[in-house]
Coordinates of C-alpha atoms in Angstrom, one line a residue:
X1 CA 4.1 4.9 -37.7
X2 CA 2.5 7.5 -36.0
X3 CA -1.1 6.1 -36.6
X4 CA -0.1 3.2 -35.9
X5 CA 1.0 4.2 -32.4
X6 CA -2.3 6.6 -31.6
X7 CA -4.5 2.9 -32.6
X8 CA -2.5 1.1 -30.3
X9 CA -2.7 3.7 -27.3
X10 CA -6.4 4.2 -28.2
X11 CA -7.0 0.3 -26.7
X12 CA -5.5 1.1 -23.9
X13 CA -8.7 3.0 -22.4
X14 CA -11.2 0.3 -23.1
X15 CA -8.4 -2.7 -22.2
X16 CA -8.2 -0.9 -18.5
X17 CA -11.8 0.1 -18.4
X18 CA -12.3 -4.2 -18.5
X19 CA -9.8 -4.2 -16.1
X20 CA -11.0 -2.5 -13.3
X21 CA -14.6 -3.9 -14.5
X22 CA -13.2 -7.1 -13.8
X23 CA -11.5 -6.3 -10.4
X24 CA -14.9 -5.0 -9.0
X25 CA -16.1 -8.3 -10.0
X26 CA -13.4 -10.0 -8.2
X27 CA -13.3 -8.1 -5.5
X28 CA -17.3 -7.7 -4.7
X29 CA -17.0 -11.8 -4.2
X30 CA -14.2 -11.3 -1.4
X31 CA -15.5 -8.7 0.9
X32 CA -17.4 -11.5 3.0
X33 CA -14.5 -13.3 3.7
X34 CA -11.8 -10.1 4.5
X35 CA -14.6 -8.9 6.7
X36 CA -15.2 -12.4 8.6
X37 CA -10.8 -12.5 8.8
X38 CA -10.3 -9.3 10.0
X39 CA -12.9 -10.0 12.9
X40 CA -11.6 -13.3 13.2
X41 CA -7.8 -11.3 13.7
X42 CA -9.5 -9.0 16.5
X43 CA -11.2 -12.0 18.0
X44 CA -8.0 -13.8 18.7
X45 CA -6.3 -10.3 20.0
X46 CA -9.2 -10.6 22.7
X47 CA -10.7 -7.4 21.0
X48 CA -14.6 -8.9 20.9
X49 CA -15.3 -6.3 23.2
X50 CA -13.6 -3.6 25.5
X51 CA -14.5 -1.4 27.9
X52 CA -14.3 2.3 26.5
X53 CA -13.8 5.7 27.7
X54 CA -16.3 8.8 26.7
X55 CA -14.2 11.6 25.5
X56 CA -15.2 15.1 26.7
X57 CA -12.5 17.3 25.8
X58 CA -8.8 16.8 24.0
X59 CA -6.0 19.5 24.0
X60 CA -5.3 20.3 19.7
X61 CA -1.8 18.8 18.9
X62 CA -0.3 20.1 15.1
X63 CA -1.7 18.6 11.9
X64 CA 1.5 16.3 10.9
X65 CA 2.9 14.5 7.9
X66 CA 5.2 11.4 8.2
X67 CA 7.7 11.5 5.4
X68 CA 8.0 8.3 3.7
X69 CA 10.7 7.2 1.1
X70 CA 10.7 9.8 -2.1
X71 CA 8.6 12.4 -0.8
X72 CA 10.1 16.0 -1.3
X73 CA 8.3 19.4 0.0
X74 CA 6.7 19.9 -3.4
X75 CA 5.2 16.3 -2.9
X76 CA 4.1 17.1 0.5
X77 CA 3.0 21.0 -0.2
X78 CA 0.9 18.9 -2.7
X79 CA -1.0 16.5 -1.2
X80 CA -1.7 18.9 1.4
X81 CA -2.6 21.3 -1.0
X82 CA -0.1 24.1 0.5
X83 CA 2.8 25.6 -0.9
X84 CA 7.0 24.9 -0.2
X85 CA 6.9 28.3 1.6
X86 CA 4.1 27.7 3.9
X87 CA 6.0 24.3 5.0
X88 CA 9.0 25.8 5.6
X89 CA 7.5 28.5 7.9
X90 CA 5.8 25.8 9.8
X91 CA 8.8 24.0 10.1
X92 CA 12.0 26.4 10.6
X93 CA 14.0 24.0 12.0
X94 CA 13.7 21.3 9.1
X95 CA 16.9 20.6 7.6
X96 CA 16.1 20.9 3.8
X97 CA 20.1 20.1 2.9
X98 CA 19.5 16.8 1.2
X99 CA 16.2 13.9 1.0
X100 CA 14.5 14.2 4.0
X101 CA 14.6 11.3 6.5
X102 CA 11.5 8.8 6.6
X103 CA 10.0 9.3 9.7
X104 CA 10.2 12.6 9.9
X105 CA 7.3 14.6 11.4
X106 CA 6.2 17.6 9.3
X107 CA 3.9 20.3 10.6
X108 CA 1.2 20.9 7.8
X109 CA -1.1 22.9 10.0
X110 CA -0.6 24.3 13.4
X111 CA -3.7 23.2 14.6
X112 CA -6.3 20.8 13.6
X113 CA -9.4 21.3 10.8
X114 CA -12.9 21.3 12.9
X115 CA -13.3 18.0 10.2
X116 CA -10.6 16.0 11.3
X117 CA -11.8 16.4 14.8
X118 CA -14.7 15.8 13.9
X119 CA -14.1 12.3 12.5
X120 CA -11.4 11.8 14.8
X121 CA -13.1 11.9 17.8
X122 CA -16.7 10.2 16.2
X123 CA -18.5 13.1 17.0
X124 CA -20.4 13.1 13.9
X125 CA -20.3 9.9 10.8
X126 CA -17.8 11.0 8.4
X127 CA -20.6 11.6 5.9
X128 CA -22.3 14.3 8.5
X129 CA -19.2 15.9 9.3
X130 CA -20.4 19.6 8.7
X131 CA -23.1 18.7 11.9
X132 CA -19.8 17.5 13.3
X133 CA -17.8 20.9 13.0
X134 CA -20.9 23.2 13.8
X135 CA -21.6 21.0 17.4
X136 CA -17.5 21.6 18.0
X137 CA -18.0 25.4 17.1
X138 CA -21.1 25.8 19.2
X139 CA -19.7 23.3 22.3
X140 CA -16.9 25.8 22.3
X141 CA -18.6 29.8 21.9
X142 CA -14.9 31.0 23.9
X143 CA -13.1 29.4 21.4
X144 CA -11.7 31.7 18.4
X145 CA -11.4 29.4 15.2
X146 CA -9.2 30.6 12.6
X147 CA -9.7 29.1 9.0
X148 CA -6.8 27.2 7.1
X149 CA -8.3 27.3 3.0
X150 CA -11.4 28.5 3.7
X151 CA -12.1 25.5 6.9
X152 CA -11.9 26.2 10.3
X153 CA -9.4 24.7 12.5
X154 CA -8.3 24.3 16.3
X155 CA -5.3 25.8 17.1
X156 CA -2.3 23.5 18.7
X157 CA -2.6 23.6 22.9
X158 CA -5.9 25.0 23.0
X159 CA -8.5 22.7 25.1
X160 CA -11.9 21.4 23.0
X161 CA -14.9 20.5 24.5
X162 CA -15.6 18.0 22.8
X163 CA -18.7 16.7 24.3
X164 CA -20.5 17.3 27.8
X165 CA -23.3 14.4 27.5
X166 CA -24.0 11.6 25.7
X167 CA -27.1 9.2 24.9
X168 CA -26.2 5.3 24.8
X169 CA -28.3 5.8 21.3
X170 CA -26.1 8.6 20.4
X171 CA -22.7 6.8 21.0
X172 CA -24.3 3.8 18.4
X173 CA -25.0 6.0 16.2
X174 CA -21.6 7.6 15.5
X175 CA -20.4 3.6 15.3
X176 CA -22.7 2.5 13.0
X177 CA -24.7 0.2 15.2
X178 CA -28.0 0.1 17.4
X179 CA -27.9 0.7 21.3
X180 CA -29.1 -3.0 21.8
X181 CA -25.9 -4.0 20.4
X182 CA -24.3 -1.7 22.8
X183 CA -27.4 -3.0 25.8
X184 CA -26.3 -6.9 25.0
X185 CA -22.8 -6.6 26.1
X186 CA -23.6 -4.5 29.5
X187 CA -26.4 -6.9 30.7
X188 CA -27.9 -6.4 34.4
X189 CA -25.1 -6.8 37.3
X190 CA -22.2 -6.0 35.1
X191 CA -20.0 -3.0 36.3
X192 CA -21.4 -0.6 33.6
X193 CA -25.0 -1.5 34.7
X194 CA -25.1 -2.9 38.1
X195 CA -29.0 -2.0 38.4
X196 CA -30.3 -3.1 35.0
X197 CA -31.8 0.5 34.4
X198 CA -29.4 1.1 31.5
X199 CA -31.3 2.2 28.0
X200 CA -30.8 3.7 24.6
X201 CA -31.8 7.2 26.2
X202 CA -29.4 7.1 29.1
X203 CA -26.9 10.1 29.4
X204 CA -23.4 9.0 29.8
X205 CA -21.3 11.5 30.9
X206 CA -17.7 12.7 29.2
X207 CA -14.4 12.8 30.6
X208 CA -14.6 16.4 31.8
X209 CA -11.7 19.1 33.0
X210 CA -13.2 21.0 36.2
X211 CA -11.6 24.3 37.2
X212 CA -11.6 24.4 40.8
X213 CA -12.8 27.3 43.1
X214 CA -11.0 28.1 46.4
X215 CA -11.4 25.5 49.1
X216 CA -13.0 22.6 46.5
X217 CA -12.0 19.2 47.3
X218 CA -11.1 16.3 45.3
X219 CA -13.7 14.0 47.5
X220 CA -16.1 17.1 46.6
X221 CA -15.8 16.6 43.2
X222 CA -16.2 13.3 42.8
X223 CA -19.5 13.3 45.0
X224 CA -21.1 16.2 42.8
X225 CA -20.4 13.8 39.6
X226 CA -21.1 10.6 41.1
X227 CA -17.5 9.2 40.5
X228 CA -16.0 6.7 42.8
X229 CA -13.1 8.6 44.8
X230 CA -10.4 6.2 44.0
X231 CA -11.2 6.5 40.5
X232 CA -10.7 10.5 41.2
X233 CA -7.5 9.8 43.3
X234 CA -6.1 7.4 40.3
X235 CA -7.1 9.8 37.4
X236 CA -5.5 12.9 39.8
X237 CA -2.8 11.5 41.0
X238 CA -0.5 13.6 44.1
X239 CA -3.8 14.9 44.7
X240 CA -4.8 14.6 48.3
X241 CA -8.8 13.6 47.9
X242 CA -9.3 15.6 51.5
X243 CA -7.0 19.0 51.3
X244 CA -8.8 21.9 50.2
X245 CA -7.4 22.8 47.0
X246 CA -6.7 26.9 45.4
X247 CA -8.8 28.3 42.6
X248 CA -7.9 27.5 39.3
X249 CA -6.4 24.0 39.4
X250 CA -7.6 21.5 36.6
X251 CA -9.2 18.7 37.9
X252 CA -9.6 15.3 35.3
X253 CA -13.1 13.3 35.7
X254 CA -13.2 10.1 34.2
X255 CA -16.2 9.2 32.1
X256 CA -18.5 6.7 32.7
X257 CA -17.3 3.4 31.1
X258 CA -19.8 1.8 28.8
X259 CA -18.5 -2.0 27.1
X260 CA -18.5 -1.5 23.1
X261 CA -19.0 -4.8 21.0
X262 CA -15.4 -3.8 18.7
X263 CA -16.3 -6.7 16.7
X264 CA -20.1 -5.3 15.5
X265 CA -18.5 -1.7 14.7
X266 CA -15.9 -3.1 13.5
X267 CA -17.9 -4.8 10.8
X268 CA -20.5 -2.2 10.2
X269 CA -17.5 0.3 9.7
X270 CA -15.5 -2.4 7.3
X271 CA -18.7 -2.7 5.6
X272 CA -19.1 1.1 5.2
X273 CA -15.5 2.2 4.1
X274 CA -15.1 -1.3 1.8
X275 CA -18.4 0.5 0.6
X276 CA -20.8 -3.0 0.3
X277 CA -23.2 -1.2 2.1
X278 CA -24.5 0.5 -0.9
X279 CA -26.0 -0.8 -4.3
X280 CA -24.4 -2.7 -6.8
X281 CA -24.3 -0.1 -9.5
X282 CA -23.7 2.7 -6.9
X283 CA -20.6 0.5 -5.4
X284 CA -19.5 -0.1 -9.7
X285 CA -19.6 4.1 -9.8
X286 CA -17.6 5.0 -7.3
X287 CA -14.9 1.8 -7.6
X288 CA -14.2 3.0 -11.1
X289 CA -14.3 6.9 -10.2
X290 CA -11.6 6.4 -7.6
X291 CA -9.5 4.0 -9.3
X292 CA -9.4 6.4 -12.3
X293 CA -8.7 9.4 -10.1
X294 CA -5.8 6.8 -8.3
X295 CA -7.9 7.7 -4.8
X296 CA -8.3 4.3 -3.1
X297 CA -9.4 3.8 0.3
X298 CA -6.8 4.0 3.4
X299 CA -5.6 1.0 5.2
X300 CA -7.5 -0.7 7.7
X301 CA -4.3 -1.1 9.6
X302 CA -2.8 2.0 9.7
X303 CA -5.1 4.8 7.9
X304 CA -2.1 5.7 5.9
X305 CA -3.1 6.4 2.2
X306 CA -2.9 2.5 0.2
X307 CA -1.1 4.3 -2.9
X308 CA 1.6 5.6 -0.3
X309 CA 1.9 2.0 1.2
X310 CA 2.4 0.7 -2.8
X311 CA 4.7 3.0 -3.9
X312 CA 7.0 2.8 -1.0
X313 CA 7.4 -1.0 -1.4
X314 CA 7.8 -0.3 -5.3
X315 CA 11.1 0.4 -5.7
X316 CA 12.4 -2.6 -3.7
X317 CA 10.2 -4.4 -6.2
X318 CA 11.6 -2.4 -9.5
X319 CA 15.8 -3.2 -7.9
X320 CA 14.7 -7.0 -8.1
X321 CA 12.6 -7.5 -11.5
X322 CA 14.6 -5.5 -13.1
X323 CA 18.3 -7.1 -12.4
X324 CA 16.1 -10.2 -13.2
X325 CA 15.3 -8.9 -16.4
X326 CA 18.8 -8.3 -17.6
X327 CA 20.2 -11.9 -16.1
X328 CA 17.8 -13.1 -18.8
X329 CA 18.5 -11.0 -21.5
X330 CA 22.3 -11.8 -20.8
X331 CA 21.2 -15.5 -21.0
X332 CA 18.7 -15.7 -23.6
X333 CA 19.8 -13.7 -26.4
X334 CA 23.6 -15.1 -27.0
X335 CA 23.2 -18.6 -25.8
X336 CA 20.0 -18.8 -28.1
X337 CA 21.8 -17.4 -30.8
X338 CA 24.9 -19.4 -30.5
X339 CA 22.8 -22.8 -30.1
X340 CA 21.0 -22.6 -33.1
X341 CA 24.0 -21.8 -34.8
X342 CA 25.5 -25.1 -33.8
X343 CA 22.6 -26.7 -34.3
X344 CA 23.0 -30.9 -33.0
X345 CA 26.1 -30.2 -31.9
X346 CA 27.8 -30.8 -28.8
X347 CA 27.5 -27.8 -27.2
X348 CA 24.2 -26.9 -28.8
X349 CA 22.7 -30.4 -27.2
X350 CA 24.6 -29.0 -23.7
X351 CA 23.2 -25.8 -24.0
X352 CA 19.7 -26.9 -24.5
X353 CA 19.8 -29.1 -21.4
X354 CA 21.1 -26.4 -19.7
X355 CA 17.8 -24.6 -20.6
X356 CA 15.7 -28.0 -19.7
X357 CA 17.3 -27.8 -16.0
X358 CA 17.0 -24.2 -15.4
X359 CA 13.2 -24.2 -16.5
X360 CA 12.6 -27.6 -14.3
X361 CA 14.5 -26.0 -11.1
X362 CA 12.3 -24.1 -9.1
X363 CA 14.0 -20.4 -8.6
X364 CA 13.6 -20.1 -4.6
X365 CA 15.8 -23.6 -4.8
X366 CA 18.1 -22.3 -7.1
X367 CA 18.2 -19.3 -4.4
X368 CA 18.9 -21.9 -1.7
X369 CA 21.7 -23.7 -3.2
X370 CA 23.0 -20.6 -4.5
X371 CA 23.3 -19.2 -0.5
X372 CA 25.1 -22.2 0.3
X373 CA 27.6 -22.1 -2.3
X374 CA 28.3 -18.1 -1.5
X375 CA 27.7 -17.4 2.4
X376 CA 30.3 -18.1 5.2
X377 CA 29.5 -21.5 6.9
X378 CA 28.6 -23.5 3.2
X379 CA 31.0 -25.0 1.1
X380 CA 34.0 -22.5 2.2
X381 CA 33.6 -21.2 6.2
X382 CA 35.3 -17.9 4.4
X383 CA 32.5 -17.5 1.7
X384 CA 32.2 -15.6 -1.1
X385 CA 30.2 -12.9 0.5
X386 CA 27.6 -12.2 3.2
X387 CA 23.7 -11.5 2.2
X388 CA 22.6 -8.5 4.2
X389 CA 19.2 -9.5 5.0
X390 CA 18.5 -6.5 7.5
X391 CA 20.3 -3.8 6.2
X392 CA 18.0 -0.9 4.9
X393 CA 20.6 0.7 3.1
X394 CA 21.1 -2.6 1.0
X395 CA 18.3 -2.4 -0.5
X396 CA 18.2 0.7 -2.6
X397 CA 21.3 0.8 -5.1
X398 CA 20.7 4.7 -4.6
X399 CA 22.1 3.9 -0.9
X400 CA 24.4 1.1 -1.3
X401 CA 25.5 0.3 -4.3
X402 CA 27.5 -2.7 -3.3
X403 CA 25.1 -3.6 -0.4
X404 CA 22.1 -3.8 -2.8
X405 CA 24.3 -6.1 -5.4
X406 CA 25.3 -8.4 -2.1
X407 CA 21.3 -8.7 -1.6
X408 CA 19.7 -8.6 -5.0
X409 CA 22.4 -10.8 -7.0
X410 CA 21.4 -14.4 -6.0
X411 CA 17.4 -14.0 -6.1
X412 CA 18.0 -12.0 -9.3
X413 CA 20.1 -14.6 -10.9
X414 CA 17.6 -17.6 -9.2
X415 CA 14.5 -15.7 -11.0
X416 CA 16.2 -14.3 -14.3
X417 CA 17.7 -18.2 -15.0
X418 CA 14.0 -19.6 -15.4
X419 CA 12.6 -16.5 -17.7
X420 CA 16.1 -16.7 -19.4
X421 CA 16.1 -20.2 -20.2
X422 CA 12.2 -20.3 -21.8
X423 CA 13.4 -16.9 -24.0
X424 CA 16.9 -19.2 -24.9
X425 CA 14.5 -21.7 -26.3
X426 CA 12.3 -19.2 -27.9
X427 CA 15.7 -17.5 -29.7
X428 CA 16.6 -20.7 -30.8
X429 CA 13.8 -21.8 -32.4
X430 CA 12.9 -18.6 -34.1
X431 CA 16.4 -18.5 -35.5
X432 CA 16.7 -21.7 -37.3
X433 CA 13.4 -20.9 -39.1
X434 CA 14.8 -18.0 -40.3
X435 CA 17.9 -19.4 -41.2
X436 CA 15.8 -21.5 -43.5
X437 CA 14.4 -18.8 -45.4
X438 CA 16.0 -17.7 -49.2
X439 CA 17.1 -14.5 -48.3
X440 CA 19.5 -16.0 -45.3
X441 CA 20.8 -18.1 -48.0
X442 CA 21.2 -15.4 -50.8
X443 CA 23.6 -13.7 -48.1
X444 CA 25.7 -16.7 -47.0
X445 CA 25.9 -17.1 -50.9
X446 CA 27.7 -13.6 -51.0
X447 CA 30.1 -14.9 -48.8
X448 CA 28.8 -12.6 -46.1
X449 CA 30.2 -13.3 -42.5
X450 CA 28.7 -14.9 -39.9
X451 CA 28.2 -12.4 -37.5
X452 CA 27.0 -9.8 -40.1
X453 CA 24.5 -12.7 -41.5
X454 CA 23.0 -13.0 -37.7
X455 CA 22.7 -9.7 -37.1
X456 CA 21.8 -8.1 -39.9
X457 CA 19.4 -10.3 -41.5
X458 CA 18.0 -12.8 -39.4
X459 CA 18.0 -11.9 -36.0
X460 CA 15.7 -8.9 -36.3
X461 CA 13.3 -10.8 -38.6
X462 CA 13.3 -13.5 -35.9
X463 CA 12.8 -11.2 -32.5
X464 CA 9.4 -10.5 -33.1
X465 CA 7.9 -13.6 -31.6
X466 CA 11.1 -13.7 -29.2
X467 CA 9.5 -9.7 -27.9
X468 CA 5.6 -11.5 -27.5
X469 CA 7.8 -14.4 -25.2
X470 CA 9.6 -11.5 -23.7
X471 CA 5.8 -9.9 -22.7
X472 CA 5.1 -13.2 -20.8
X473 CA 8.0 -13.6 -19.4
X474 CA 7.9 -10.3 -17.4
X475 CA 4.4 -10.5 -16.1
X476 CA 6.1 -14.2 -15.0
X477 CA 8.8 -12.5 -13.2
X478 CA 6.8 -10.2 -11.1
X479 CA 4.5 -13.3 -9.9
X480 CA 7.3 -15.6 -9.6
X481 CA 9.4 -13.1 -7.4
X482 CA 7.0 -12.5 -5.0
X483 CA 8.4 -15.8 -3.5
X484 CA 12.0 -14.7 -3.5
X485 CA 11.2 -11.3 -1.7
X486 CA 10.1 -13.7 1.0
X487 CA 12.8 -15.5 1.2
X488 CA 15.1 -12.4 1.1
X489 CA 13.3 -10.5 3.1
X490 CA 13.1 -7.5 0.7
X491 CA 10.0 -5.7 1.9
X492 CA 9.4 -5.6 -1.9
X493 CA 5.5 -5.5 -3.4
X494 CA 5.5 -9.2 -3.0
X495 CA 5.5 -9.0 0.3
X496 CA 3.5 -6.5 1.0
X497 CA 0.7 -8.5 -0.5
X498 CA 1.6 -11.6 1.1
X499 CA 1.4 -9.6 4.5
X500 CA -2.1 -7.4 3.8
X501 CA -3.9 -10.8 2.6
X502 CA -3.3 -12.2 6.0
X503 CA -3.8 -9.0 7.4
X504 CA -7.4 -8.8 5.4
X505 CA -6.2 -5.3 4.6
X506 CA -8.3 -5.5 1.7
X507 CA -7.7 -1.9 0.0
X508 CA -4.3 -1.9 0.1
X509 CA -4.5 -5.8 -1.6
X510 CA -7.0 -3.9 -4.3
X511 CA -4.6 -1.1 -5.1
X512 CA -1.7 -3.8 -5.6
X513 CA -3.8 -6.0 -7.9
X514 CA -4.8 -2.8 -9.8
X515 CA -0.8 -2.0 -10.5
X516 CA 0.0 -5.7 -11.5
X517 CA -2.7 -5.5 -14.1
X518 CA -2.0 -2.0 -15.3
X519 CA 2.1 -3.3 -15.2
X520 CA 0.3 -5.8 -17.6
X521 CA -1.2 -3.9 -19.8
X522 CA 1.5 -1.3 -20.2
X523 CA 3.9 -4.2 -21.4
X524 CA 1.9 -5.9 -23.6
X525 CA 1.7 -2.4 -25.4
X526 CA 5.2 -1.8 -24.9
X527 CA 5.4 -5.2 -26.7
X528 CA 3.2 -4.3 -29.5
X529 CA 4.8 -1.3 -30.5
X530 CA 8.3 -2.9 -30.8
X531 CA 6.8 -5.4 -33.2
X532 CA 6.2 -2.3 -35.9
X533 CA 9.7 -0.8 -34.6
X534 CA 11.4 -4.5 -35.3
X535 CA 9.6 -5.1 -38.6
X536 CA 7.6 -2.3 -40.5
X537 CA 5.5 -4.5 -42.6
X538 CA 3.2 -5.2 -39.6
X539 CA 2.6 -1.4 -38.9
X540 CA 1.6 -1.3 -42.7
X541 CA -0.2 -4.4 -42.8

């Protein structure tokens, strides 16, 4: 048994190396098409191109972390590769009692890494970030930089330069484009270049934080950086632009405001974190190194992590299938069993037809009628119960017990009819071949019972075919839910997907499709080791 098990776990390796092979495939023929619909979705938000504002200096906020559903301070401590104690000293006021609440805002670092900043605020490309972190060290020589593991970091409340002049061929740069895609959206007599003498080596200036001497002016100011005074009034606001003003007040300039085609950068940086701009085998390399590591690329929507986004719909996901899966059970296994044994009978022929009708019924109609017959306002104005469609707490059982049975009951009953009624037909098949056999008919010839005939001797000989139906039946269940989660509303993985494909949230969509087919994968082997626990001769066949 034991080898038997170590050949069957041995396929898994190159089974889910084709896997992902084939997902690259897949997915290298969509990128053109998420990258044309997520610019399509900016182009209908009027976001073709906006007007944007230089940033010279930022005051350092804390390095946070959002809890999300199941994460604990080890978790966190992690990820963040920290420790529980650090956390908790960063945090003395976190309540650490029971789970912690999604949404809740840890501090990680009391500051901000040089990096983050770095990317953050496109000072450098991602992939040049240490030029990043050595211009912020060097824009900032008053600045004390502590290090958090070995990186430096900003601590909270203290002010950054972050920049005190900018090129037009500069700003492209750090967005992936060239300044004459930045030149054709500004063209002569527009407000960012009223006199046509705008070029790739033009020096925009920053937003900048002035420190007034005794007796400046607001109006001063703005003449000695060429800003408009009512764009100094606006930014300053209780300001009076012609009262001399004491030493020491902070005084905000606005940058100079440049138009940036979203839609180009948008598409160079899709292009760049999808990774298409490299080569083929280069792209193959790194798809397979950071699906084996689990690492896949962020959002486009939200930056959050794709495998945080997955596994907090998962378990919405896991409440559904598997009620579904017992529903089935509960209906395959004895009606199968007790239809063949009254074989072209009455109830044998009703049975069968009840099989027929549940596999002809599609299960989000099955969901409708079963609303109707259950909710207040259908065939009683009382009802049976009400479906709490937007309660949070209904749908974990690990927060509402009776709140997740009022939501999960009718679209796990709707989904586990269909999957019950093709393993029903399965059972019943199976069984009457093996009630054929000699060795059923030696034991109804010792005047065995019934039930001890059925169980003993031929329903374990005819479950193995039953467990490869059982294997498709699953991987049917997931697909054929995703529907019901819709019209639920369980913010279940179906959903998710359905949502990030419109979105064009394309590695989120790539993590999910890399979880259905490993879900696959793990069940078929699941599968194929219960054959050799059901019946021993196949494992030494």
């Amino acid at each position: 048994m034991q080898r038997y098990l170590i050949q069957r776990l041995i396929l898994v390796i190159p089974t889910l190396w084709l896997v992902i092979s084939l997902l690259f495939l897949a997915l290298r023929a969509l990128p053109g098409d998420f990258v044309t619909r997520k610019l399509s979705n900016l182009e209908n938000q009027g976001a073709e191109q906006r007007e944007s504002e230089i940033v010279g200096y930022i005051e350092v906020t804390d390095t946070t972390h959002r809890v999300i559903s199941g994460d604990t301070l080890e978790k966190i401590a992690t990820s963040n590769n920290t420790s529980v104690s650090t956390l908790l000293a960063e945090n003395p006021d976190l309540d650490t009692s029971g789970e912690l609440r999604p949404g809740t805002r840890i501090t990680v670092i009391p500051g901000q890494l040089l990096e983050a900043i770095s990317i953050g605020q496109s000072i450098a490309l991602p992939e040049e970030v240490e030029t990043g972190v050595q211009l912020l060290i060097d824009r900032n020589p008053d600045v004390n930089f502590p290090l958090y593991q070995g990186k430096p970091y900003a601590e909270a409340g203290s002010i950054l330069v972050i920049r005190d002049s900018l090129t037009l061929d500069e700003l492209a740069h750090v967005n992936r484009i060239d300044a004459s895609d930045i030149l054709a959206v500004n063209p002569t007599g527009s407000a960012s270049n009223p006199d046509g003498n705008l070029s790739a080596d033009t020096q925009l200036l920053p937003t900048a934080l002035v420190i007034t001497d005794e007796g400046d002016t607001l109006e001063q100011i703005a003449v000695a950086y060429g800003r408009d005074l009512e764009e100094m009034t606006t930014a300053n606001r209780g300001i009076d632009p012609a009262e001399p003003l004491e030493a020491g007040v902070a005084i905000h300039v606005p940058s100079d405001r440049i138009v940036t085609p979203t839609t180009k950068i948008t598409e160079a940086n899709i292009r760049h974190r999808l990774g298409i701009d490299k080569g083929l085998g280069t792209q193959y390399i790194d798809f397979l190194w950071e699906t084996v590591r689990l690492k896949f690329r962020p959002s486009f929507q939200t930056q959050e992590g794709s495998l945080d986004i997955f596994l907090r719909a998962l378990p919405r996901t896991l409440h559904l299938n598997v009620y579904a899966l017992i529903v089935a059970l509960t209906i395959a296994l004895p009606v199968g069993i007790l239809s063949a044994m009254r074989q072209d009978r009455p109830l044998d022929y009703a049975l069968r037809g009840f099989a027929i009708l549940a596999l002809a019924a599609p299960s989000f109609w099955i969901a409708t009628m079963m609303i109707f017959v259950v909710t207040p306002g259908g065939i009683s104005d009382s009802g049976i119960w009400s479906i709490p469609l937007t309660s949070e707490e209904a749908r974990s059982v690990f927060t509402s017990f009776t709140g997740a049975l009022a939501l999960y009951t009718i679209p796990a009953v709707a989904g586990g009819l269909a999957a019950g009624a093709g393993l029903m037909r399965i059972t019943r098949s199976e069984l009457l071949e093996v009630l054929r056999q000699d060795y059923v008919r030696t034991a109804w010839s010792k005047g065995l019972r019934e039930r001890t005939v059925i169980r003993r001797h031929a329903m374990r000989n005819a479950l193995v075919n039953v467990m490869s139906v059982l294997g498709l039946q699953v991987a049917a269940l997931v697909g054929g839910n995703i529907i019901l989660e819709l019209l639920f509303n369980i913010p279940g993985i179906g959903l998710l997907l359905i949502q990030r494909i419109n979105q064009a949230d394309l590695p989120v969509v790539q993590t999910m499709v890399f979880f259905f087919a490993l879900f696959i994968i793990v069940v078929n082997i699941i599968i194929d080791i219960s054959y050799a626990v059901i019946d021993p001769r196949i494992r030494f066949a």
